[in-house]
C-alpha cells in the first residue's frame, strides 16, 4: 500500500464541457459498477472545442483543482479539446494530492494499435480534432507501423446533440463519413468524439461487421481499471456504487440532455460555481 | 449449389407481433449489412403472448406463407410465443419452397451453453416465457450440465414499450430482477425477450461486468449467417442491403415506436391484410 495514495473509497471524477463525456461515464458505470463517480459538466463554458489552448489549460486546471479538493481518487478528462491542451496541466495540479489523471485520445490509440490486424486504422472525429492531429500523434507513439485514415465529421456531434439521431438525414450523413474509411480498408476505427457511441450501431452497419470500433469510454474504463488495480485504490467493496452530477451552467437542461447520453437516470444535478 | 435453394438475392424475412423483433432485425442489419430484409409486424394481433397455442400456430402459418409467397430466402421468427408454439408449423410451410426457418430460444440456448464457464446460466424473460419453460428445455438439449436460474420480469417489456426507459422506477425494477441472478452467481444471462436489449447497459451494470448477456438478436444473426453460408444463399454482393417494413395494424404507430427499437429510420411502412 502506497501511503500517499488517495483513499480508495473516494469517487472517480470525470469532467467535460457538456454531456458528451457521459458516454465515457456510461462505460465506466457498466465496466466498473462498484466504483462511485462524480461527473462535472462545465456547461457554462460549452463548447471547449472553440477555446484557445491557454483557455483550455485554465479550464482543465480549475476543474481538476475543484474535483481534487472535493475528493477524488482519479481524474478522467472526457473531452478531446481539454485532453489535448490541458492534460499536462491537470496532471501537475493533481499530482500534489497523489491523484492520477487519465484522458481520452491515448487510451483509444493504445487499444486500436493492439487490436488492428492489418495496421490500417481509421479515426472519425470533429474537424478540430482531426486538424489538431492528436490521434495521429498518439497512434505514432504506439511502436507499430500503422496506416491512419482520418475523416472529419463536421456535423455529426451537433446532429447527435440536437436530438433523436435515427433520421434519414443522419443516416445519409453517417454513411458519407464512412465511405472513405471503407475505401481505405481500415479494420479498426477510433470514434474520436464522445458523442459518437450514440450512433455506433449505424456506424457498424455502414463500415461492415468486420471493422472494430474503439470508443473513448471503453478505452478509458480499461485504463482506469488498470490504474485502480496497480495503485491499490479500487473500491473496497463489491456493492454497486453511486454516481452524482455537477454542472456550472444549467442543471435542468444538463439533466434532460444528459439522460439520453448516460442511458441511465441522472437524479439531481448540483450547480457549482467554478469562476474563482 | 443446391438447385432447390432459394434465390440468394431474395430478402431475409423477420416477423413478430409488434416492434420487439426489431431488436433482432437491428442485430442482423449490423451483423449482415449486405443482406436485404423484409420485416412483418403483425400488430393487428399484438400481443402474441396472450394467444393460445392453436392461435399462435395459425399466426405463424399465415405469416410464413405470406412471406414465402412474397419472396424470402430465410424466415426468422423474432417472437418467443410464436417460436414456442409455431416453429414446427412454419417449418412445414416453408419447406415446400426450400426455405428454412429459424426462431428465437434455441440459438440463445446454444450460445449460452457455449460461453458459460461456470455452467450457471440465468434467463430473464416474461412470466409467460418463464412458465412455458422453453428456455429450460432448450438449455436441457445442449449436451452440457447447466444450472439454470429463471427470473420472470413481469413489467419490464411493458415499461420499455411505453417509452423512454431511463427513469428511476425502471432502474429500481431492473435492479430487483437482477438480484436473484446475482445471488445465483450466474456468469451468463439470456435476455429472453426481444425488448430487453434496449436496457442492456443497465442490466450489465446491475449484474456485474463479468456476466455475459446473450440477446436473441445476436444469437439469431449468428445462426442466420451460418445457414446462409452453408446453404450457399448469402447475398451475392457486398454492397449495403435494403430493409423494408410491413404491418397489419397501424403503420404510423408502428413506425414511430419502431424507430426506437430499430435505432435506425424505418422509412415507409406498408399495411398488409393477412386475414385470409
Short mmCIF file of N, CA and C in Angstrom, two decimals, chain B residues 89-229:
data_model
loop_
_atom_site.label_atom_id
_atom_site.label_comp_id
_atom_site.label_asym_id
_atom_site.label_seq_id
_atom_site.Cartn_x
_atom_site.Cartn_y
_atom_site.Cartn_z
N UNK B 89 -44.83 -25.69 -37.36
CA UNK B 89 -45.79 -25.36 -38.42
C UNK B 89 -45.13 -24.50 -39.49
N UNK B 90 -44.43 -23.48 -39.05
CA UNK B 90 -43.77 -22.57 -40.01
C UNK B 90 -42.77 -23.33 -40.86
N UNK B 91 -42.05 -24.26 -40.23
CA UNK B 91 -41.04 -25.03 -40.98
C UNK B 91 -41.70 -25.89 -42.05
N UNK B 92 -42.85 -26.49 -41.71
CA UNK B 92 -43.55 -27.32 -42.70
C UNK B 92 -43.97 -26.49 -43.90
N UNK B 93 -44.54 -25.31 -43.61
CA UNK B 93 -44.99 -24.41 -44.69
C UNK B 93 -43.82 -24.00 -45.59
N UNK B 94 -42.74 -23.57 -44.94
CA UNK B 94 -41.62 -23.00 -45.70
C UNK B 94 -40.83 -24.06 -46.46
N UNK B 95 -40.81 -25.29 -45.91
CA UNK B 95 -40.01 -26.35 -46.53
C UNK B 95 -40.44 -26.61 -47.97
N UNK B 96 -41.73 -26.42 -48.24
CA UNK B 96 -42.24 -26.62 -49.60
C UNK B 96 -41.55 -25.74 -50.62
N UNK B 97 -41.03 -24.61 -50.18
CA UNK B 97 -40.32 -23.70 -51.09
C UNK B 97 -38.82 -23.73 -50.86
N UNK B 98 -38.37 -24.72 -50.09
CA UNK B 98 -36.93 -24.83 -49.84
C UNK B 98 -36.39 -23.75 -48.92
N UNK B 99 -37.30 -23.14 -48.13
CA UNK B 99 -36.89 -22.04 -47.26
C UNK B 99 -36.77 -22.54 -45.83
N UNK B 100 -35.67 -22.21 -45.18
CA UNK B 100 -35.51 -22.60 -43.78
C UNK B 100 -36.08 -21.54 -42.85
N UNK B 101 -36.43 -22.00 -41.64
CA UNK B 101 -36.99 -21.10 -40.63
C UNK B 101 -36.11 -21.18 -39.38
N UNK B 102 -35.70 -20.04 -38.88
CA UNK B 102 -35.01 -20.01 -37.59
C UNK B 102 -35.83 -19.16 -36.64
N UNK B 103 -35.68 -19.44 -35.36
CA UNK B 103 -36.51 -18.74 -34.37
C UNK B 103 -35.71 -18.49 -33.11
N UNK B 104 -36.18 -17.54 -32.33
CA UNK B 104 -35.57 -17.27 -31.03
C UNK B 104 -35.63 -18.52 -30.15
N UNK B 105 -34.95 -18.51 -29.05
CA UNK B 105 -34.86 -19.51 -27.99
C UNK B 105 -33.68 -20.47 -28.23
N UNK B 106 -33.77 -21.34 -29.24
CA UNK B 106 -32.70 -22.31 -29.45
C UNK B 106 -31.33 -21.64 -29.68
N UNK B 107 -31.22 -20.62 -30.54
CA UNK B 107 -29.90 -20.01 -30.75
C UNK B 107 -29.31 -19.39 -29.48
N UNK B 108 -30.15 -18.75 -28.66
CA UNK B 108 -29.64 -18.17 -27.41
C UNK B 108 -29.14 -19.27 -26.48
N UNK B 109 -29.91 -20.39 -26.43
CA UNK B 109 -29.50 -21.50 -25.56
C UNK B 109 -28.16 -22.08 -26.02
N UNK B 110 -27.98 -22.21 -27.32
CA UNK B 110 -26.71 -22.73 -27.85
C UNK B 110 -25.54 -21.83 -27.46
N UNK B 111 -25.72 -20.53 -27.67
CA UNK B 111 -24.62 -19.61 -27.36
C UNK B 111 -24.34 -19.59 -25.86
N UNK B 112 -25.40 -19.55 -25.05
CA UNK B 112 -25.19 -19.52 -23.60
C UNK B 112 -24.42 -20.75 -23.13
N UNK B 113 -24.81 -21.91 -23.65
CA UNK B 113 -24.13 -23.15 -23.25
C UNK B 113 -22.67 -23.14 -23.71
N UNK B 114 -22.43 -22.49 -24.84
CA UNK B 114 -21.06 -22.47 -25.37
C UNK B 114 -20.16 -21.51 -24.60
N UNK B 115 -20.72 -20.43 -24.08
CA UNK B 115 -19.84 -19.41 -23.48
C UNK B 115 -19.78 -19.42 -21.96
N UNK B 116 -20.70 -20.10 -21.29
CA UNK B 116 -20.64 -20.09 -19.83
C UNK B 116 -19.42 -20.88 -19.34
N UNK B 117 -18.70 -20.30 -18.40
CA UNK B 117 -17.58 -21.01 -17.81
C UNK B 117 -18.05 -21.88 -16.66
N UNK B 118 -18.90 -21.29 -15.81
CA UNK B 118 -19.31 -21.98 -14.58
C UNK B 118 -20.45 -22.96 -14.82
N UNK B 119 -21.13 -22.83 -15.95
CA UNK B 119 -22.33 -23.65 -16.18
C UNK B 119 -23.57 -23.08 -15.50
N UNK B 120 -23.43 -21.93 -14.83
CA UNK B 120 -24.59 -21.30 -14.19
C UNK B 120 -25.13 -20.20 -15.11
N UNK B 121 -26.31 -20.48 -15.66
CA UNK B 121 -26.90 -19.60 -16.67
C UNK B 121 -28.20 -19.02 -16.13
N UNK B 122 -28.39 -17.72 -16.35
CA UNK B 122 -29.63 -17.08 -15.97
C UNK B 122 -30.50 -16.83 -17.19
N UNK B 123 -31.81 -16.82 -16.97
CA UNK B 123 -32.76 -16.45 -18.02
C UNK B 123 -33.66 -15.37 -17.45
N UNK B 124 -33.71 -14.23 -18.12
CA UNK B 124 -34.60 -13.15 -17.74
C UNK B 124 -35.64 -13.06 -18.84
N UNK B 125 -36.92 -13.24 -18.49
CA UNK B 125 -37.94 -13.32 -19.54
C UNK B 125 -39.29 -12.91 -18.98
N UNK B 126 -40.29 -12.84 -19.84
CA UNK B 126 -41.64 -12.54 -19.37
C UNK B 126 -42.16 -13.71 -18.54
N UNK B 127 -43.24 -13.45 -17.80
CA UNK B 127 -43.80 -14.51 -16.98
C UNK B 127 -44.23 -15.70 -17.84
N UNK B 128 -44.86 -15.41 -18.97
CA UNK B 128 -45.35 -16.50 -19.85
C UNK B 128 -44.19 -17.35 -20.35
N UNK B 129 -43.10 -16.70 -20.73
CA UNK B 129 -41.95 -17.45 -21.25
C UNK B 129 -41.32 -18.30 -20.15
N UNK B 130 -41.18 -17.72 -18.96
CA UNK B 130 -40.60 -18.47 -17.84
C UNK B 130 -41.48 -19.68 -17.52
N UNK B 131 -42.79 -19.44 -17.43
CA UNK B 131 -43.69 -20.54 -17.05
C UNK B 131 -43.79 -21.59 -18.16
N UNK B 132 -43.70 -21.15 -19.41
CA UNK B 132 -43.73 -22.10 -20.52
C UNK B 132 -42.52 -23.01 -20.55
N UNK B 133 -41.40 -22.55 -20.01
CA UNK B 133 -40.21 -23.40 -19.87
C UNK B 133 -39.43 -23.67 -21.14
N UNK B 134 -39.67 -22.88 -22.20
CA UNK B 134 -38.99 -23.15 -23.47
C UNK B 134 -37.47 -23.02 -23.35
N UNK B 135 -37.01 -22.03 -22.58
CA UNK B 135 -35.55 -21.89 -22.43
C UNK B 135 -34.96 -23.03 -21.61
N UNK B 136 -35.71 -23.47 -20.59
CA UNK B 136 -35.23 -24.61 -19.80
C UNK B 136 -35.05 -25.83 -20.69
N UNK B 137 -36.04 -26.08 -21.55
CA UNK B 137 -35.95 -27.24 -22.44
C UNK B 137 -34.80 -27.08 -23.43
N UNK B 138 -34.68 -25.89 -24.00
CA UNK B 138 -33.61 -25.66 -24.98
C UNK B 138 -32.23 -25.79 -24.33
N UNK B 139 -32.09 -25.29 -23.11
CA UNK B 139 -30.81 -25.41 -22.41
C UNK B 139 -30.56 -26.87 -22.03
N UNK B 140 -31.63 -27.62 -21.77
CA UNK B 140 -31.50 -29.04 -21.44
C UNK B 140 -31.04 -29.88 -22.61
N UNK B 141 -31.17 -29.36 -23.81
CA UNK B 141 -30.75 -30.10 -25.01
C UNK B 141 -29.29 -29.83 -25.37
N UNK B 142 -28.56 -29.09 -24.57
CA UNK B 142 -27.25 -28.59 -25.00
C UNK B 142 -26.06 -29.51 -24.68
N UNK B 143 -26.31 -30.75 -24.26
CA UNK B 143 -25.22 -31.69 -24.05
C UNK B 143 -24.18 -31.15 -23.08
N UNK B 144 -24.65 -30.49 -22.07
CA UNK B 144 -23.72 -29.97 -21.07
C UNK B 144 -24.54 -29.75 -19.81
N UNK B 145 -23.97 -30.06 -18.66
CA UNK B 145 -24.72 -29.86 -17.43
C UNK B 145 -24.76 -28.37 -17.09
N UNK B 146 -25.95 -27.83 -16.98
CA UNK B 146 -26.12 -26.42 -16.71
C UNK B 146 -27.05 -26.23 -15.51
N UNK B 147 -26.76 -25.22 -14.70
CA UNK B 147 -27.67 -24.85 -13.62
C UNK B 147 -28.35 -23.57 -14.06
N UNK B 148 -29.66 -23.64 -14.24
CA UNK B 148 -30.38 -22.52 -14.82
C UNK B 148 -31.21 -21.80 -13.76
N UNK B 149 -31.07 -20.50 -13.68
CA UNK B 149 -31.89 -19.67 -12.80
C UNK B 149 -32.78 -18.80 -13.67
N UNK B 150 -34.08 -19.03 -13.58
CA UNK B 150 -35.00 -18.23 -14.36
C UNK B 150 -35.59 -17.11 -13.49
N UNK B 151 -35.70 -15.92 -14.05
CA UNK B 151 -36.35 -14.82 -13.35
C UNK B 151 -37.43 -14.25 -14.27
N UNK B 152 -38.66 -14.20 -13.76
CA UNK B 152 -39.74 -13.57 -14.52
C UNK B 152 -39.69 -12.07 -14.28
N UNK B 153 -39.75 -11.31 -15.36
CA UNK B 153 -39.73 -9.84 -15.27
C UNK B 153 -41.06 -9.33 -15.80
N UNK B 154 -42.11 -9.41 -14.97
CA UNK B 154 -43.45 -9.17 -15.50
C UNK B 154 -43.66 -7.79 -16.09
N UNK B 155 -42.97 -6.77 -15.57
CA UNK B 155 -43.25 -5.41 -16.02
C UNK B 155 -42.29 -4.88 -17.07
N UNK B 156 -41.20 -5.56 -17.26
CA UNK B 156 -40.10 -4.92 -17.98
C UNK B 156 -40.42 -4.61 -19.44
N UNK B 157 -41.01 -5.56 -20.14
CA UNK B 157 -41.31 -5.32 -21.56
C UNK B 157 -42.30 -4.17 -21.72
N UNK B 158 -43.30 -4.13 -20.84
CA UNK B 158 -44.29 -3.05 -20.92
C UNK B 158 -43.67 -1.70 -20.63
N UNK B 159 -42.79 -1.65 -19.65
CA UNK B 159 -42.09 -0.40 -19.31
C UNK B 159 -41.27 0.09 -20.51
N UNK B 160 -40.58 -0.83 -21.13
CA UNK B 160 -39.73 -0.45 -22.26
C UNK B 160 -40.60 -0.01 -23.44
N UNK B 161 -41.68 -0.75 -23.66
CA UNK B 161 -42.58 -0.42 -24.77
C UNK B 161 -43.20 0.97 -24.59
N UNK B 162 -43.50 1.31 -23.32
CA UNK B 162 -44.19 2.57 -23.03
C UNK B 162 -43.37 3.79 -23.38
N UNK B 163 -42.10 3.70 -23.31
CA UNK B 163 -41.33 4.90 -23.65
C UNK B 163 -39.93 4.88 -23.16
N UNK B 164 -39.41 6.07 -23.04
CA UNK B 164 -38.03 6.30 -22.68
C UNK B 164 -37.67 5.53 -21.41
N UNK B 165 -36.77 4.55 -21.49
CA UNK B 165 -36.63 3.62 -20.38
C UNK B 165 -35.62 4.01 -19.31
N UNK B 166 -35.19 5.27 -19.26
CA UNK B 166 -34.12 5.59 -18.32
C UNK B 166 -34.63 6.40 -17.14
N UNK B 167 -35.62 5.87 -16.42
CA UNK B 167 -36.14 6.57 -15.25
C UNK B 167 -35.76 5.80 -13.98
N UNK B 168 -35.90 6.47 -12.83
CA UNK B 168 -35.57 5.81 -11.57
C UNK B 168 -36.41 4.56 -11.34
N UNK B 169 -37.69 4.60 -11.75
CA UNK B 169 -38.55 3.43 -11.49
C UNK B 169 -38.09 2.25 -12.34
N UNK B 170 -37.64 2.52 -13.57
CA UNK B 170 -37.12 1.43 -14.39
C UNK B 170 -35.86 0.86 -13.75
N UNK B 171 -35.00 1.76 -13.27
CA UNK B 171 -33.76 1.32 -12.64
C UNK B 171 -34.06 0.40 -11.45
N UNK B 172 -35.02 0.82 -10.62
CA UNK B 172 -35.35 0.01 -9.45
C UNK B 172 -35.93 -1.34 -9.87
N UNK B 173 -36.78 -1.32 -10.90
CA UNK B 173 -37.38 -2.56 -11.38
C UNK B 173 -36.29 -3.50 -11.92
N UNK B 174 -35.42 -2.95 -12.74
CA UNK B 174 -34.37 -3.78 -13.33
C UNK B 174 -33.42 -4.31 -12.25
N UNK B 175 -33.12 -3.47 -11.27
CA UNK B 175 -32.24 -3.91 -10.19
C UNK B 175 -32.84 -5.09 -9.43
N UNK B 176 -34.16 -4.99 -9.19
CA UNK B 176 -34.80 -6.08 -8.44
C UNK B 176 -34.81 -7.39 -9.23
N UNK B 177 -34.92 -7.29 -10.55
CA UNK B 177 -34.88 -8.52 -11.36
C UNK B 177 -33.47 -9.13 -11.38
N UNK B 178 -32.48 -8.27 -11.25
CA UNK B 178 -31.10 -8.77 -11.32
C UNK B 178 -30.65 -9.44 -10.01
N UNK B 179 -31.28 -9.05 -8.90
CA UNK B 179 -30.82 -9.54 -7.60
C UNK B 179 -30.77 -11.07 -7.51
N UNK B 180 -31.83 -11.80 -7.90
CA UNK B 180 -31.73 -13.27 -7.81
C UNK B 180 -30.68 -13.87 -8.74
N UNK B 181 -30.40 -13.20 -9.84
CA UNK B 181 -29.37 -13.70 -10.75
C UNK B 181 -27.98 -13.49 -10.15
N UNK B 182 -27.81 -12.38 -9.45
CA UNK B 182 -26.54 -12.15 -8.75
C UNK B 182 -26.35 -13.18 -7.65
N UNK B 183 -27.42 -13.42 -6.89
CA UNK B 183 -27.32 -14.37 -5.77
C UNK B 183 -26.99 -15.78 -6.27
N UNK B 184 -27.40 -16.08 -7.51
CA UNK B 184 -27.16 -17.42 -8.07
C UNK B 184 -25.78 -17.51 -8.72
N UNK B 185 -25.03 -16.39 -8.72
CA UNK B 185 -23.69 -16.37 -9.31
C UNK B 185 -23.67 -16.88 -10.75
N UNK B 186 -24.67 -16.52 -11.52
CA UNK B 186 -24.64 -16.89 -12.94
C UNK B 186 -23.52 -16.09 -13.62
N UNK B 187 -22.91 -16.65 -14.68
CA UNK B 187 -21.91 -15.88 -15.43
C UNK B 187 -22.41 -15.52 -16.83
N UNK B 188 -23.62 -15.99 -17.15
CA UNK B 188 -24.21 -15.77 -18.46
C UNK B 188 -25.71 -15.58 -18.27
N UNK B 189 -26.28 -14.58 -18.90
CA UNK B 189 -27.72 -14.35 -18.79
C UNK B 189 -28.33 -14.20 -20.18
N UNK B 190 -29.32 -15.04 -20.45
CA UNK B 190 -30.08 -14.91 -21.69
C UNK B 190 -31.16 -13.85 -21.50
N UNK B 191 -31.17 -12.84 -22.37
CA UNK B 191 -32.26 -11.87 -22.35
C UNK B 191 -33.40 -12.47 -23.19
N UNK B 192 -34.34 -13.10 -22.49
CA UNK B 192 -35.34 -13.93 -23.14
C UNK B 192 -36.56 -13.17 -23.62
N UNK B 193 -36.40 -11.93 -23.97
CA UNK B 193 -37.49 -11.13 -24.53
C UNK B 193 -36.82 -10.10 -25.43
N UNK B 194 -37.38 -9.91 -26.61
CA UNK B 194 -36.71 -9.05 -27.59
C UNK B 194 -36.71 -7.58 -27.19
N UNK B 195 -37.51 -7.20 -26.19
CA UNK B 195 -37.47 -5.80 -25.74
C UNK B 195 -36.23 -5.48 -24.89
N UNK B 196 -35.67 -6.49 -24.24
CA UNK B 196 -34.69 -6.23 -23.20
C UNK B 196 -33.36 -5.63 -23.67
N UNK B 197 -32.91 -5.89 -24.91
CA UNK B 197 -31.64 -5.26 -25.30
C UNK B 197 -31.64 -3.74 -25.16
N UNK B 198 -32.82 -3.12 -25.16
CA UNK B 198 -32.86 -1.67 -25.01
C UNK B 198 -32.42 -1.21 -23.62
N UNK B 199 -32.38 -2.09 -22.65
CA UNK B 199 -31.84 -1.73 -21.33
C UNK B 199 -30.61 -2.59 -20.98
N UNK B 200 -29.93 -3.07 -22.01
CA UNK B 200 -28.77 -3.95 -21.78
C UNK B 200 -27.68 -3.30 -20.92
N UNK B 201 -27.32 -2.02 -21.15
CA UNK B 201 -26.26 -1.45 -20.31
C UNK B 201 -26.65 -1.42 -18.84
N UNK B 202 -27.92 -1.12 -18.56
CA UNK B 202 -28.40 -1.11 -17.19
C UNK B 202 -28.28 -2.52 -16.58
N UNK B 203 -28.72 -3.52 -17.34
CA UNK B 203 -28.60 -4.89 -16.86
C UNK B 203 -27.14 -5.24 -16.60
N UNK B 204 -26.27 -4.82 -17.50
CA UNK B 204 -24.85 -5.14 -17.33
C UNK B 204 -24.32 -4.52 -16.06
N UNK B 205 -24.73 -3.30 -15.78
CA UNK B 205 -24.25 -2.64 -14.56
C UNK B 205 -24.74 -3.37 -13.31
N UNK B 206 -26.01 -3.79 -13.31
CA UNK B 206 -26.54 -4.41 -12.10
C UNK B 206 -26.10 -5.86 -11.94
N UNK B 207 -25.82 -6.52 -13.05
CA UNK B 207 -25.37 -7.91 -12.97
C UNK B 207 -23.87 -8.01 -12.70
N UNK B 208 -23.15 -6.97 -13.08
CA UNK B 208 -21.69 -7.02 -12.93
C UNK B 208 -21.04 -7.23 -14.28
N UNK B 209 -19.85 -6.66 -14.45
CA UNK B 209 -19.24 -6.64 -15.77
C UNK B 209 -18.81 -8.03 -16.25
N UNK B 210 -18.62 -8.97 -15.31
CA UNK B 210 -18.15 -10.29 -15.71
C UNK B 210 -19.26 -11.15 -16.30
N UNK B 211 -20.51 -10.73 -16.13
CA UNK B 211 -21.64 -11.52 -16.64
C UNK B 211 -21.85 -11.23 -18.12
N UNK B 212 -21.97 -12.28 -18.91
CA UNK B 212 -22.17 -12.10 -20.35
C UNK B 212 -23.65 -12.15 -20.68
N UNK B 213 -24.10 -11.17 -21.43
CA UNK B 213 -25.51 -11.12 -21.84
C UNK B 213 -25.65 -11.74 -23.23
N UNK B 214 -26.64 -12.58 -23.37
CA UNK B 214 -26.92 -13.20 -24.68
C UNK B 214 -28.27 -12.68 -25.16
N UNK B 215 -28.26 -11.98 -26.28
CA UNK B 215 -29.53 -11.49 -26.83
C UNK B 215 -29.98 -12.37 -27.99
N UNK B 216 -31.28 -12.38 -28.20
CA UNK B 216 -31.83 -13.14 -29.32
C UNK B 216 -31.28 -12.62 -30.65
N UNK B 217 -31.14 -11.30 -30.74
CA UNK B 217 -30.66 -10.72 -31.99
C UNK B 217 -29.26 -11.19 -32.32
N UNK B 218 -28.39 -11.14 -31.34
CA UNK B 218 -27.01 -11.57 -31.55
C UNK B 218 -26.96 -13.05 -31.95
N UNK B 219 -27.72 -13.85 -31.21
CA UNK B 219 -27.71 -15.30 -31.46
C UNK B 219 -28.32 -15.63 -32.83
N UNK B 220 -29.42 -14.97 -33.16
CA UNK B 220 -30.08 -15.25 -34.44
C UNK B 220 -29.26 -14.77 -35.62
N UNK B 221 -28.60 -13.65 -35.47
CA UNK B 221 -27.76 -13.15 -36.57
C UNK B 221 -26.64 -14.16 -36.86
N UNK B 222 -26.08 -14.73 -35.79
CA UNK B 222 -25.03 -15.73 -35.98
C UNK B 222 -25.58 -16.99 -36.66
N UNK B 223 -26.76 -17.43 -36.21
CA UNK B 223 -27.39 -18.61 -36.81
C UNK B 223 -27.75 -18.36 -38.27
N UNK B 224 -28.30 -17.18 -38.53
CA UNK B 224 -28.69 -16.85 -39.91
C UNK B 224 -27.46 -16.85 -40.82
N UNK B 225 -26.38 -16.28 -40.32
CA UNK B 225 -25.17 -16.24 -41.13
C UNK B 225 -24.67 -17.65 -41.47
N UNK B 226 -24.72 -18.54 -40.48
CA UNK B 226 -24.29 -19.92 -40.70
C UNK B 226 -25.16 -20.58 -41.76
N UNK B 227 -26.48 -20.38 -41.65
CA UNK B 227 -27.40 -21.01 -42.61
C UNK B 227 -27.22 -20.44 -44.01
N UNK B 228 -27.01 -19.14 -44.10
CA UNK B 228 -26.82 -18.53 -45.43
C UNK B 228 -25.56 -19.09 -46.08
N UNK B 229 -24.51 -19.23 -45.26
CA UNK B 229 -23.25 -19.72 -45.83
C UNK B 229 -23.34 -21.20 -46.20
#
